[in-house]
C-alpha positions as a Python dict, from the first residue, in 0.01 Angstrom:
ca = {
    (1, 'M'): (0, 0, 0),
    (2, 'T'): (81, 343, 138),
    (3, 'P'): (300, 331, 450),
    (4, 'H'): (33, 464, 684),
    (5, 'Q'): (-237, 203, 614),
    (6, 'S'): (-331, -83, 844),
    (7, 'H'): (-123, -401, 849),
    (8, 'G'): (-436, -593, 955),
    (9, 'E'): (-557, -738, 1284),
    (10, 'Q'): (-367, -1014, 1462),
    (11, 'L'): (-465, -1236, 1755),
    (12, 'L'): (-158, -1256, 1978),
    (13, 'K'): (-82, -1457, 2291),
    (14, 'I'): (1, -1189, 2547),
    (15, 'N'): (42, -1219, 2924),
    (16, 'G'): (-138, -1552, 2939),
    (17, 'T'): (-434, -1441, 2731),
    (18, 'E'): (-536, -1361, 2373),
    (19, 'L'): (-542, -1001, 2252),
    (20, 'C'): (-638, -856, 1914),
    (21, 'V'): (-383, -604, 1788),
    (22, 'E'): (-371, -385, 1478),
    (23, 'T'): (-83, -168, 1357),
    (24, 'F'): (-50, 120, 1111),
    (25, 'G'): (247, 279, 941),
    (26, 'D'): (620, 226, 917),
    (27, 'R'): (769, 0, 1186),
    (28, 'A'): (1092, 198, 1169),
    (29, 'T'): (925, 516, 1299),
    (30, 'P'): (855, 611, 1664),
    (31, 'P'): (589, 376, 1809),
    (32, 'I'): (266, 501, 1962),
    (33, 'M'): (55, 269, 2177),
    (34, 'L'): (-312, 370, 2188),
    (35, 'V'): (-488, 252, 2505),
    (36, 'A'): (-866, 294, 2484),
    (37, 'G'): (-1088, 379, 2778),
    (38, 'S'): (-1299, 141, 2984),
    (39, 'A'): (-1547, -77, 2792),
    (40, 'A'): (-1391, 49, 2467),
    (41, 'S'): (-1242, -173, 2199),
    (42, 'M'): (-975, -57, 1956),
    (43, 'L'): (-1251, 73, 1726),
    (44, 'W'): (-1291, 377, 1950),
    (45, 'W'): (-949, 485, 1821),
    (46, 'D'): (-1091, 548, 1475),
    (47, 'A'): (-891, 382, 1193),
    (48, 'E'): (-878, 709, 1001),
    (49, 'L'): (-740, 885, 1308),
    (50, 'C'): (-476, 611, 1338),
    (51, 'E'): (-387, 661, 972),
    (52, 'Q'): (-352, 1036, 1023),
    (53, 'I'): (-114, 979, 1314),
    (54, 'A'): (84, 723, 1114),
    (55, 'A'): (105, 966, 821),
    (56, 'R'): (296, 1202, 1052),
    (57, 'G'): (577, 944, 1071),
    (58, 'R'): (462, 720, 1356),
    (59, 'F'): (410, 346, 1396),
    (60, 'V'): (63, 325, 1553),
    (61, 'V'): (-63, 32, 1760),
    (62, 'R'): (-423, -9, 1873),
    (63, 'Y'): (-568, -316, 2043),
    (64, 'D'): (-876, -465, 2205),
    (65, 'H'): (-862, -475, 2583),
    (66, 'R'): (-968, -796, 2749),
    (67, 'D'): (-1348, -816, 2742),
    (68, 'T'): (-1372, -597, 2432),
    (69, 'G'): (-1375, -668, 2061),
    (70, 'C'): (-1200, -985, 1947),
    (71, 'S'): (-980, -1024, 2256),
    (72, 'A'): (-1035, -1282, 2529),
    (73, 'C'): (-1348, -1235, 2736),
    (74, 'Y'): (-1463, -1351, 3078),
    (75, 'P'): (-1811, -1415, 3220),
    (76, 'P'): (-2008, -1095, 3285),
    (77, 'G'): (-1926, -965, 3631),
    (78, 'Q'): (-1630, -1203, 3672),
    (79, 'P'): (-1318, -1046, 3524),
    (80, 'A'): (-1025, -1269, 3614),
    (81, 'Y'): (-767, -992, 3588),
    (82, 'S'): (-652, -671, 3754),
    (83, 'F'): (-531, -326, 3654),
    (84, 'T'): (-182, -469, 3683),
    (85, 'D'): (-268, -736, 3426),
    (86, 'L'): (-405, -474, 3187),
    (87, 'T'): (-83, -276, 3229),
    (88, 'L'): (128, -584, 3161),
    (89, 'D'): (-83, -644, 2849),
    (90, 'V'): (57, -320, 2706),
    (91, 'L'): (413, -427, 2782),
    (92, 'G'): (344, -772, 2638),
    (93, 'I'): (226, -618, 2312),
    (94, 'Q'): (540, -406, 2302),
    (95, 'D'): (750, -718, 2356),
    (96, 'V'): (585, -913, 2074),
    (97, 'L'): (617, -617, 1836),
    (98, 'G'): (980, -557, 1931),
    (99, 'I'): (913, -216, 2087),
    (100, 'E'): (1149, -135, 2374),
    (101, 'R'): (1000, 207, 2457),
    (102, 'A'): (668, 341, 2331),
    (103, 'H'): (485, 670, 2335),
    (104, 'V'): (175, 565, 2530),
    (105, 'V'): (-162, 740, 2487),
    (106, 'C'): (-424, 645, 2748),
    (107, 'Q'): (-788, 746, 2758),
    (108, 'S'): (-1032, 808, 3043),
    (109, 'M'): (-1034, 547, 3326),
    (110, 'F'): (-738, 371, 3173),
    (111, 'G'): (-523, 672, 3236),
    (112, 'G'): (-453, 447, 3535),
    (113, 'I'): (-260, 221, 3300),
    (114, 'G'): (-50, 519, 3193),
    (115, 'L'): (15, 601, 3559),
    (116, 'M'): (128, 247, 3634),
    (117, 'L'): (349, 234, 3326),
    (118, 'G'): (503, 572, 3399),
    (119, 'V'): (577, 499, 3764),
    (120, 'D'): (654, 126, 3768),
    (121, 'H'): (799, 79, 3416),
    (122, 'P'): (961, 412, 3319),
    (123, 'D'): (1221, 235, 3105),
    (124, 'R'): (944, 117, 2867),
    (125, 'V'): (781, 460, 2822),
    (126, 'A'): (914, 726, 2584),
    (127, 'S'): (630, 967, 2666),
    (128, 'L'): (278, 968, 2807),
    (129, 'T'): (-41, 1130, 2685),
    (130, 'F'): (-358, 1130, 2898),
    (131, 'V'): (-685, 1194, 2714),
    (132, 'S'): (-1002, 1281, 2910),
    (133, 'S'): (-850, 1149, 3231),
    (134, 'S'): (-804, 1257, 3593),
    (135, 'T'): (-597, 1225, 3909),
    (136, 'G'): (-910, 1107, 4086),
    (137, 'A'): (-859, 1353, 4371),
    (138, 'D'): (-1157, 1391, 4603),
    (139, 'D'): (-1169, 1769, 4574),
    (140, 'L'): (-1227, 1772, 4198),
    (141, 'P'): (-1573, 1861, 4063),
    (142, 'P'): (-1825, 1578, 4018),
    (143, 'P'): (-1985, 1495, 3684),
    (144, 'S'): (-2210, 1762, 3543),
    (145, 'S'): (-2563, 1772, 3679),
    (146, 'D'): (-2677, 1762, 3315),
    (147, 'L'): (-2515, 1421, 3260),
    (148, 'A'): (-2814, 1188, 3227),
    (149, 'M'): (-2715, 829, 3158),
    (150, 'P'): (-2964, 584, 3004),
    (151, 'A'): (-3099, 280, 3188),
    (152, 'E'): (-2897, -36, 3138),
    (153, 'P'): (-3028, -254, 2854),
    (154, 'D'): (-3106, -621, 2825),
    (155, 'S'): (-2763, -740, 2711),
    (156, 'S'): (-2921, -1014, 2499),
    (157, 'D'): (-3100, -754, 2286),
    (158, 'A'): (-2837, -623, 2042),
    (159, 'A'): (-3057, -337, 1919),
    (160, 'A'): (-3120, -221, 2276),
    (161, 'V'): (-2749, -242, 2353),
    (162, 'V'): (-2668, -26, 2051),
    (163, 'E'): (-2925, 235, 2161),
    (164, 'Y'): (-2782, 231, 2514),
    (165, 'V'): (-2422, 287, 2401),
    (166, 'V'): (-2523, 558, 2152),
    (167, 'A'): (-2724, 735, 2422),
    (168, 'G'): (-2429, 710, 2660),
    (169, 'S'): (-2195, 853, 2397),
    (170, 'R'): (-2438, 1138, 2337),
    (171, 'A'): (-2443, 1212, 2711),
    (172, 'Y'): (-2063, 1196, 2738),
    (173, 'A'): (-2035, 1446, 2451),
    (174, 'G'): (-2171, 1706, 2693),
    (175, 'G'): (-2371, 1900, 2437),
    (176, 'S'): (-2070, 1926, 2207),
    (177, 'P'): (-2145, 2079, 1866),
    (178, 'H'): (-1912, 1813, 1725),
    (179, 'F'): (-2121, 1510, 1824),
    (180, 'D'): (-2202, 1306, 1513),
    (181, 'E'): (-2474, 1058, 1607),
    (182, 'A'): (-2476, 882, 1270),
    (183, 'A'): (-2102, 815, 1288),
    (184, 'V'): (-2124, 700, 1650),
    (185, 'R'): (-2415, 469, 1572),
    (186, 'A'): (-2222, 308, 1286),
    (187, 'L'): (-1922, 256, 1514),
    (188, 'V'): (-2133, 108, 1794),
    (189, 'E'): (-2317, -129, 1560),
    (190, 'R'): (-1985, -260, 1435),
    (191, 'D'): (-1845, -280, 1788),
    (192, 'V'): (-2140, -478, 1924),
    (193, 'A'): (-2138, -716, 1627),
    (194, 'R'): (-1763, -770, 1650),
    (195, 'A'): (-1738, -842, 2024),
    (196, 'R'): (-1703, -1194, 2158),
    (197, 'N'): (-1946, -1108, 2438),
    (198, 'Y'): (-2070, -750, 2469),
    (199, 'A'): (-2245, -833, 2796),
    (200, 'S'): (-1895, -868, 2944),
    (201, 'T'): (-1784, -546, 2773),
    (202, 'L'): (-2061, -353, 2947),
    (203, 'V'): (-1967, -449, 3302),
    (204, 'N'): (-1632, -617, 3353),
    (205, 'H'): (-1393, -322, 3346),
    (206, 'Y'): (-1597, -157, 3616),
    (207, 'A'): (-1567, -466, 3835),
    (208, 'I'): (-1187, -459, 3863),
    (209, 'E'): (-1002, -278, 4140),
    (210, 'F'): (-719, -32, 4090),
    (211, 'D'): (-425, -219, 4242),
    (212, 'G'): (-131, 4, 4159),
    (213, 'P'): (111, 153, 4099),
    (214, 'A'): (344, -41, 4327),
    (215, 'R'): (506, 282, 4437),
    (216, 'G'): (445, 653, 4403),
    (217, 'G'): (187, 849, 4210),
    (218, 'F'): (144, 1105, 3934),
    (219, 'G'): (417, 1325, 4083),
    (220, 'D'): (667, 1043, 4026),
    (221, 'I'): (616, 1029, 3650),
    (222, 'T'): (936, 1134, 3473),
    (223, 'A'): (829, 1075, 3110),
    (224, 'P'): (739, 1384, 2905),
    (225, 'T'): (362, 1415, 2946),
    (226, 'L'): (81, 1572, 2748),
    (227, 'V'): (-267, 1607, 2897),
    (228, 'V'): (-556, 1638, 2649),
    (229, 'H'): (-902, 1739, 2771),
    (230, 'G'): (-1225, 1861, 2616),
    (231, 'D'): (-1378, 2180, 2751),
    (232, 'H'): (-1728, 2023, 2725),
    (233, 'D'): (-1641, 1706, 2921),
    (234, 'P'): (-1942, 1639, 3149),
    (235, 'L'): (-1804, 1326, 3316),
    (236, 'L'): (-1465, 1466, 3414),
    (237, 'P'): (-1497, 1845, 3382),
    (238, 'L'): (-1193, 2041, 3265),
    (239, 'P'): (-1051, 2095, 3619),
    (240, 'H'): (-970, 1721, 3615),
    (241, 'G'): (-737, 1775, 3321),
    (242, 'E'): (-589, 2085, 3480),
    (243, 'A'): (-525, 1891, 3803),
    (244, 'L'): (-355, 1614, 3607),
    (245, 'R'): (-129, 1867, 3434),
    (246, 'D'): (-41, 2022, 3769),
    (247, 'A'): (30, 1685, 3932),
    (248, 'I'): (286, 1565, 3676),
    (249, 'P'): (618, 1751, 3663),
    (250, 'G'): (655, 1945, 3339),
    (251, 'A'): (325, 1825, 3191),
    (252, 'E'): (150, 2033, 2926),
    (253, 'L'): (-225, 2070, 2870),
    (254, 'L'): (-407, 2079, 2537),
    (255, 'V'): (-770, 2190, 2571),
    (256, 'L'): (-987, 2067, 2285),
    (257, 'K'): (-1249, 2332, 2215),
    (258, 'G'): (-1599, 2192, 2183),
    (259, 'A'): (-1500, 1833, 2274),
    (260, 'G'): (-1667, 1633, 2548),
    (261, 'H'): (-1543, 1307, 2696),
    (262, 'D'): (-1430, 1194, 2350),
    (263, 'L'): (-1219, 1278, 2046),
    (264, 'P'): (-1465, 1395, 1779),
    (265, 'R'): (-1342, 1431, 1422),
    (266, 'P'): (-1336, 1817, 1417),
    (267, 'V'): (-1060, 1820, 1684),
    (268, 'W'): (-841, 1557, 1517),
    (269, 'D'): (-614, 1810, 1348),
    (270, 'D'): (-532, 1978, 1680),
    (271, 'F'): (-487, 1644, 1856),
    (272, 'V'): (-269, 1486, 1587),
    (273, 'S'): (-50, 1795, 1555),
    (274, 'A'): (4, 1813, 1931),
    (275, 'L'): (74, 1440, 1952),
    (276, 'A'): (322, 1458, 1665),
    (277, 'R'): (512, 1740, 1839),
    (278, 'H'): (502, 1556, 2171),
    (279, 'T'): (639, 1231, 2026),
    (280, 'E'): (920, 1371, 1811),
    (281, 'G'): (1233, 1159, 1813),
    (282, 'G'): (1381, 841, 1678),
    (283, 'R'): (1257, 485, 1697),
    (284, 'S'): (1225, 345, 2047),
}
């Protein structure tokens, strides 16, 4: 087995619940924790992308959030957890894997997890990367007027759910020339089939309240920070990424040309190269 391939999925007891975790690469190299966005399982961090990151000398960890994939799920509309719990899930995974400090990469809404880690648990964070995220400031531009989301499906109809998620992904791509519908459809079909309860996946993350950090905000982050944002993002237009860069002391911004609210394959080289530079250093 080459050193950058997957070590397989594991179901781990973390923070009073069960989470599915998968790792790639050499455990002796700097660890990178990949935190997917809302309603997204680990599959949305593509395995090939994980392998490419690991091949640059990194130990890559991806996992299913609660209510996604093979991790614990709760009744639709009744998530029995908070943003704080989701943040502690990351630390719990680090504990089980023997990672004292990780390079944490957070996507979209769950940039809030990166904020809470960076402010409340700076000793556990070697660096932060925010992908397609925002400060949430009121004066930032709203979603594009061209962003047309599909009607919610009957969650008991798997085919309808797949069509709904594919249509949503197409909308979030913002007219990107990189959108690959066939690849997205294959991912979504696997994601829906793999989930314990996709009805919970569709709604539960949006039913939790942001309850942190306990103190401070983006300006209190001291970890080296990279902000990554697509210039076609229709949900959080580019000024959201620029505001995030400006809010965090010393943060840098990587603009992904032609990317929407996603990480399409044609921008992987730029993303992986920037992430490798950002996370240089010894094992944490």
